[in-house]
Tab-separated table of C-alpha atoms and ligand atoms in Angstrom:
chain	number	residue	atom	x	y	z
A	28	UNK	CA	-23.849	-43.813	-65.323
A	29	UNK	CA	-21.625	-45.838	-67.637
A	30	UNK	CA	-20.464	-44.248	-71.192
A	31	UNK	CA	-21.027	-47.389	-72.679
A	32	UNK	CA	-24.780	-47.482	-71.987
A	33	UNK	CA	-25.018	-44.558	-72.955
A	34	UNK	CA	-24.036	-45.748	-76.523
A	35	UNK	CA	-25.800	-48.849	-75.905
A	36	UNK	CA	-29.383	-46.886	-75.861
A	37	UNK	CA	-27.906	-44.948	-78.875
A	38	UNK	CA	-27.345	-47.779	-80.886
A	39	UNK	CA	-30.695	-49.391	-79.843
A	40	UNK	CA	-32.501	-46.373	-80.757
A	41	UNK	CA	-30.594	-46.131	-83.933
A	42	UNK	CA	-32.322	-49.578	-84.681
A	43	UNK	CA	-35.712	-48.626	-84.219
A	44	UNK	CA	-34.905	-46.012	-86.369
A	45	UNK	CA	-33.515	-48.125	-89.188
A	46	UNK	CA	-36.919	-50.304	-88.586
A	47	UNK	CA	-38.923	-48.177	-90.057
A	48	UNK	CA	-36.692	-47.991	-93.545
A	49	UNK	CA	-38.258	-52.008	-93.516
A	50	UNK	CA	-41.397	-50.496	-94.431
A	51	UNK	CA	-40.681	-49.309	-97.521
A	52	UNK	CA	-39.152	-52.501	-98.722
A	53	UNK	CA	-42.257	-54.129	-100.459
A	54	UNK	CA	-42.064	-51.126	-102.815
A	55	UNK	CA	-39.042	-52.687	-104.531
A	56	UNK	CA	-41.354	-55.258	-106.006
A	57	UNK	CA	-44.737	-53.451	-106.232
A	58	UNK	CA	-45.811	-50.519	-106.717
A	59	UNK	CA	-49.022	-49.804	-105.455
A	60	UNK	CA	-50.542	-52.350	-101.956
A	61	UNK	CA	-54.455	-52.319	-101.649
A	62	UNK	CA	-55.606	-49.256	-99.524
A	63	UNK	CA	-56.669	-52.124	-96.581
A	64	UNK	CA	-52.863	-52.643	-96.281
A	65	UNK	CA	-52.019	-49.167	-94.589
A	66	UNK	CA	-55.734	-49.858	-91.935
A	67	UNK	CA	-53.874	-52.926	-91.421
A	68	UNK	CA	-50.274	-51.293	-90.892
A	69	UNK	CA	-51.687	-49.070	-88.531
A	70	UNK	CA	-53.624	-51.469	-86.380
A	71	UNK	CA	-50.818	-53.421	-85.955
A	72	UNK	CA	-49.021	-50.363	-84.892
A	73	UNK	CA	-51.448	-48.959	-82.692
A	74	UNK	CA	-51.321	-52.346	-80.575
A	75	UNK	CA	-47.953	-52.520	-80.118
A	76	UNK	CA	-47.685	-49.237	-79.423
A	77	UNK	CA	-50.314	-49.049	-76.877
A	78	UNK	CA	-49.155	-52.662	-75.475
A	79	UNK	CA	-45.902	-50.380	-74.631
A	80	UNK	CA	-47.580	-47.666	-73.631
A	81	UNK	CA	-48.731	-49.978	-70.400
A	82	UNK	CA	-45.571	-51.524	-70.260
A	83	UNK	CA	-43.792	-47.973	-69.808
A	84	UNK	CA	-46.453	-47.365	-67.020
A	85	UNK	CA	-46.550	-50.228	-64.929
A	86	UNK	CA	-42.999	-50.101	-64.618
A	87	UNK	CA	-43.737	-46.298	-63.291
A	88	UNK	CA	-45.878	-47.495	-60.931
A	89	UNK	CA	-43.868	-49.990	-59.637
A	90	UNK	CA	-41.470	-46.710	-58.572
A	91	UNK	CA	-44.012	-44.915	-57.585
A	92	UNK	CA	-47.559	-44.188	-58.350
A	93	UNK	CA	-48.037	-40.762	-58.148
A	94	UNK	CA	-45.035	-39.441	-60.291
A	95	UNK	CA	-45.997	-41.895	-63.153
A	96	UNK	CA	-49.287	-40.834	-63.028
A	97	UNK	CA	-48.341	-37.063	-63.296
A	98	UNK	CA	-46.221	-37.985	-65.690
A	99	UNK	CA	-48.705	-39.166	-68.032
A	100	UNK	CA	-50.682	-35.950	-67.379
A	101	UNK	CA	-47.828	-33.789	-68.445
A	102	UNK	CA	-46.943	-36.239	-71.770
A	103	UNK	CA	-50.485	-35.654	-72.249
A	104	UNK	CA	-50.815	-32.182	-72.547
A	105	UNK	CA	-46.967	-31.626	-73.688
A	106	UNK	CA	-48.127	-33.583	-76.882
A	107	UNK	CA	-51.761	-31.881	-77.426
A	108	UNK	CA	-50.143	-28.583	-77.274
A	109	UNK	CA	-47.341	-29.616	-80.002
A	110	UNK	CA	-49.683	-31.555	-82.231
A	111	UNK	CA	-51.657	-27.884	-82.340
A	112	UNK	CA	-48.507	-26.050	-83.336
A	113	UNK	CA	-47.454	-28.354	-85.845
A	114	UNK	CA	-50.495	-27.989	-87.858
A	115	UNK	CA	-50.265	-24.186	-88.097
A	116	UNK	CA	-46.338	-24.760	-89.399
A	117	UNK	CA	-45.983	-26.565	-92.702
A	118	UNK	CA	-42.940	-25.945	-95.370
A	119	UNK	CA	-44.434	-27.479	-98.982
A	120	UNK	CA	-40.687	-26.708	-100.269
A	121	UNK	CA	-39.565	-29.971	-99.293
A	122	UNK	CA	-42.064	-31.947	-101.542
A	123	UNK	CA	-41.710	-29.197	-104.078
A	124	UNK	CA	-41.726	-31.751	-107.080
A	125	UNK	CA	-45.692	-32.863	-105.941
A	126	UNK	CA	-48.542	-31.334	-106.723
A	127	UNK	CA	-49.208	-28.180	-103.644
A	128	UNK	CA	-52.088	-30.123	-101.650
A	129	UNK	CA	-49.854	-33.614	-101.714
A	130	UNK	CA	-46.718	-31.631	-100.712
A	131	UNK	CA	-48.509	-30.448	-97.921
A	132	UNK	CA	-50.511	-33.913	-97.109
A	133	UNK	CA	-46.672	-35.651	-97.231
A	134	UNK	CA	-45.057	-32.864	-95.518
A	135	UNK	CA	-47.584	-32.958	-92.492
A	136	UNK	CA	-47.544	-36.491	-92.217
A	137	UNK	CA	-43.795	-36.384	-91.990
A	138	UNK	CA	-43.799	-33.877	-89.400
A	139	UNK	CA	-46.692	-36.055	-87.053
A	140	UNK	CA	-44.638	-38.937	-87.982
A	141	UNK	CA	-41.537	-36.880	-86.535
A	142	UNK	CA	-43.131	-35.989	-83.544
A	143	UNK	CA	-44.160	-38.908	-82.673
A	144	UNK	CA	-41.025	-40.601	-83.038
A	145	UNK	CA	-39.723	-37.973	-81.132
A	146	UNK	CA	-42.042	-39.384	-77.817
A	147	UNK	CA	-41.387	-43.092	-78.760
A	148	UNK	CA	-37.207	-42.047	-78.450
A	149	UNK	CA	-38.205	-40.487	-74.911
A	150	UNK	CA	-39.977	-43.953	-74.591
A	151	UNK	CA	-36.798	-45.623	-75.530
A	152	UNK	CA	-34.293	-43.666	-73.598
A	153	UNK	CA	-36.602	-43.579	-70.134
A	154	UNK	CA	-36.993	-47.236	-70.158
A	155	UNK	CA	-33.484	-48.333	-70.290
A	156	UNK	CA	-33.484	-46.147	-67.133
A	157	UNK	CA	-35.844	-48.927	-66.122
A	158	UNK	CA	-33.575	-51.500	-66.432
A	159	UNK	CA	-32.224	-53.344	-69.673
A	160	UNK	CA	-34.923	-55.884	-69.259
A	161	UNK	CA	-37.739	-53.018	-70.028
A	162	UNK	CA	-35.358	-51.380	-72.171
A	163	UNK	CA	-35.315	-54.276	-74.708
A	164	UNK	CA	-38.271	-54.537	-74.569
A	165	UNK	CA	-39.557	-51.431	-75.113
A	166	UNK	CA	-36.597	-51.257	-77.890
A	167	UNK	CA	-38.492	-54.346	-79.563
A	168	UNK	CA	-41.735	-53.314	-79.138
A	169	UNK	CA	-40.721	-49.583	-81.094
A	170	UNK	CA	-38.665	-51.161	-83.890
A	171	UNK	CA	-41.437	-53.704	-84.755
A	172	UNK	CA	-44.237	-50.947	-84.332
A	173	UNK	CA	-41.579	-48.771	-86.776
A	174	UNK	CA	-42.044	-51.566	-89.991
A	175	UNK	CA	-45.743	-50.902	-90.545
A	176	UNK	CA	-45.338	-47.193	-89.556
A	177	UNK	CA	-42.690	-47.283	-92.475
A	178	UNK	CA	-44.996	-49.046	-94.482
A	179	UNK	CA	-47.803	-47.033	-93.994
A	180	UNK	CA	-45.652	-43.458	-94.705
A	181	UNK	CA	-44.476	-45.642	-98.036
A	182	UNK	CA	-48.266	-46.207	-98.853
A	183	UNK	CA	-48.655	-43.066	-98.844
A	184	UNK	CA	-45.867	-41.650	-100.636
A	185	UNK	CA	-45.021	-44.324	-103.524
A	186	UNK	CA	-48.191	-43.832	-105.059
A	187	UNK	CA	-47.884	-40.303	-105.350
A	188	UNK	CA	-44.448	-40.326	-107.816
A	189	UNK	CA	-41.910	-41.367	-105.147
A	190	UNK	CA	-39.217	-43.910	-105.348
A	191	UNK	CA	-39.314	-46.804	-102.659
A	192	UNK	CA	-35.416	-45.776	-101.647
A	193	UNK	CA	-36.875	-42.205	-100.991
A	194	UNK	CA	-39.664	-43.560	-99.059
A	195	UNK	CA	-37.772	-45.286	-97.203
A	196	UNK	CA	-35.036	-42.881	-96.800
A	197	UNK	CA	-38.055	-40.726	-95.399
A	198	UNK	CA	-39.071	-43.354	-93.020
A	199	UNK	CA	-36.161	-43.693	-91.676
A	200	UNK	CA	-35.528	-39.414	-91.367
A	201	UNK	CA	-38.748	-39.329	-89.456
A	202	UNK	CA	-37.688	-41.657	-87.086
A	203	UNK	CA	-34.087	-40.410	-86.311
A	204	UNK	CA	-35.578	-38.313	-83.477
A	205	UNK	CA	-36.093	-41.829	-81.645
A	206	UNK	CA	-32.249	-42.437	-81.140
A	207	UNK	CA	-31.518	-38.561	-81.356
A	208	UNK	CA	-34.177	-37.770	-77.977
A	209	UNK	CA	-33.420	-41.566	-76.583
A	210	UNK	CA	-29.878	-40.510	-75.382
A	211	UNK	CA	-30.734	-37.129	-73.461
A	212	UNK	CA	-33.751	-38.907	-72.330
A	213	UNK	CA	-31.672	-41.840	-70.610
A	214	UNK	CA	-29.529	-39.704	-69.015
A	215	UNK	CA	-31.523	-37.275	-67.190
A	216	UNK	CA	-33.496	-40.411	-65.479
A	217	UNK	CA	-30.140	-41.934	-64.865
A	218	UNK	CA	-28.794	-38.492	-63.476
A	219	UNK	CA	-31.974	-37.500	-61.462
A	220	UNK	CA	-33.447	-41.186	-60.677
A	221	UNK	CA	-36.231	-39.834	-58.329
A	222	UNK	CA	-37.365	-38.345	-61.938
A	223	UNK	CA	-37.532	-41.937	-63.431
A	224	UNK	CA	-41.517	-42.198	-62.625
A	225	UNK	CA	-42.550	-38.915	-64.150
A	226	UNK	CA	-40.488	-40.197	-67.539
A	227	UNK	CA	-42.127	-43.558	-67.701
A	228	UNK	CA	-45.153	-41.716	-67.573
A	229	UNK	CA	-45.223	-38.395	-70.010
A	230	UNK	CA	-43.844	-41.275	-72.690
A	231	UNK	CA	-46.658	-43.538	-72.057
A	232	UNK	CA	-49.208	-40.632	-71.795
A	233	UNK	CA	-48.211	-39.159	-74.945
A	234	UNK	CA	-48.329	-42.626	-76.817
A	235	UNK	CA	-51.672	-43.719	-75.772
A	236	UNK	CA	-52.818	-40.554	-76.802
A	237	UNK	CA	-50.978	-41.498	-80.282
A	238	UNK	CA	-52.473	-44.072	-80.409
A	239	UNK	CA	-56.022	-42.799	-80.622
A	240	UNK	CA	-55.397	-39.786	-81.921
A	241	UNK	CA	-53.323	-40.868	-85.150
A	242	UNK	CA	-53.061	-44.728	-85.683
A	243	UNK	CA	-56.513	-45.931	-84.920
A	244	UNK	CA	-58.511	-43.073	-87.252
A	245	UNK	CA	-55.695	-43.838	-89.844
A	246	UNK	CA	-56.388	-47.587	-89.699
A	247	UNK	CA	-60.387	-46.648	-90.107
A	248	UNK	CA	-59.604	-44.959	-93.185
A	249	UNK	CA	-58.805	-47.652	-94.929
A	250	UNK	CA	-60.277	-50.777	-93.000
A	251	UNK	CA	-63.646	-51.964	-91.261
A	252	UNK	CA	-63.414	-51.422	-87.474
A	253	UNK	CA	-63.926	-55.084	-87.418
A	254	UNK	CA	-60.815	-55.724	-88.911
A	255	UNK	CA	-58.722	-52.926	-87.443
A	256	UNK	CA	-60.162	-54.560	-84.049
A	257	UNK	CA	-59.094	-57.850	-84.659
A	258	UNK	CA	-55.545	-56.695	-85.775
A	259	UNK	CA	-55.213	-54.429	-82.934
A	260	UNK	CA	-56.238	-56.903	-80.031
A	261	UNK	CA	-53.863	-59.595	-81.442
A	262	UNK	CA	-50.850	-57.205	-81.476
A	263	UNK	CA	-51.488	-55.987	-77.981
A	264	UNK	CA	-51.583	-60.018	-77.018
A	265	UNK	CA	-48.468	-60.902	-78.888
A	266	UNK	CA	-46.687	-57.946	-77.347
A	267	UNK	CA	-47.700	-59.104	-74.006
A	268	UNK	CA	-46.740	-62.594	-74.678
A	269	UNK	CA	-43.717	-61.404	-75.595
A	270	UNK	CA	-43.019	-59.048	-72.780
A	271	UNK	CA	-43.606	-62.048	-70.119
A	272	UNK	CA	-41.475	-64.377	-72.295
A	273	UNK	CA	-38.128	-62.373	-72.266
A	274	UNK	CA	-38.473	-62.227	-68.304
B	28	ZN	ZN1	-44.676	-45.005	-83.854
């Protein structure tokens, strides 16, 4: 394994990272977005997300079947069980100039945010393992899947008393685990290749289950399912599109 791709994922991590600060940018000229804006932010992440999520596995199963497919399983349960602990483990002291409940609503959505960029840097890291052709891809499909997550987190935080810079400051915090997990990640496929399947996988598995879990009931919050339908089947399309494209 070369050093340099090792900084290589870093720095393409990094980026996704910094995606997400994008978000927050339409906060420098409003203040407030229509509530429809975060269903749509999260429809549009939940397809790209989940268009990855298949990208990550067919690659898997291209290696082999069997270790992808346990993979999954374990991603699965490895993010069930931490989604269960998180809840039970809030610190309001961050937010402390909100109101109690909204320090608490802010603070757990920045830890689920966390730990779910945490999986997506897994994501990141296992699929330059791949190859660079899945890596950028997977890279892309993150970052852009990181602007309406950023949005969405700013939608929920700039109405509530806080400035777009520290929205998007906190965007971008919640996402550092992406480049942060993305490097160990890439180098224990690259050290233990027969592995490689079994990474694919547990990213994928704990992504789809993301995306059900957290971005599709957000995005019904605030939008019809007709809409959030619409948005999400044209994402998954362009990100396929895209994915054969780069080839
Ligand atoms: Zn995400």
């Amino acid at each position: 394994m070369q050093p340099t791709a090792t900084v290589q994922v870093f720095l393409f991590a990094l980026l996704t990272a910094l995606a997400t600060g994008v978000g927050a940018l339409p906060f420098v000229f409003v203040k407030d977005l229509p509530r429809r804006w975060l269903g749509a932010s999260n429809a549009i992440a939940a397809g790209l997300m989940l268009a990855a999520s298949f990208g990550l596995l067919y690659e898997g199963v291209d290696y082999d079947l069997l270790r992808t497919v346990a993979g999954a399983v374990i991603g699965l349960v490895f993010i069930v069980l931490v989604r269960k602990l998180l809840q039970r483990d809030e610190h309001p002291a961050v937010f402390a100039q909100m109101t109690d409940l909204d320090a608490r609503k802010a603070l757990l959505i920045v830890g689920v945010m966390t730990m779910h960029s945490f999986t997506e840097g897994v994501g990141v890291g296992v699929s330059f393992g791949g190859g660079i052709e899945l890596g950028l891809f997977i890279t892309l499909a993150i970052a852009v899947h990181n602007i309406p997550e950023g949005l969405a987190t700013s939608l929920v935080l700039v109405p509530r008393g806080v400035s777009w810079s520290r929205a998007a400051f906190w965007s971008v915090f919640s996402s550092l685990p992406q480049p942060l997990m993305a490097v160990p990640a890439f180098i224990f496929v690259e050290t233990f290749k027969p592995l490689l399947p079994y990474g694919l996988g547990f990213a994928a598995g704990a992504m789809i289950w993301m995306v059900f879990s957290e971005l599709v009931p957000d995005a019904l919050d605030e939008a019809s399912s007709n809409l959030v339908a619409i948005i999400l089947t044209l994402s998954v399309l362009a990100m396929i599109a895209f994915q054969v494209l780069i080839r």
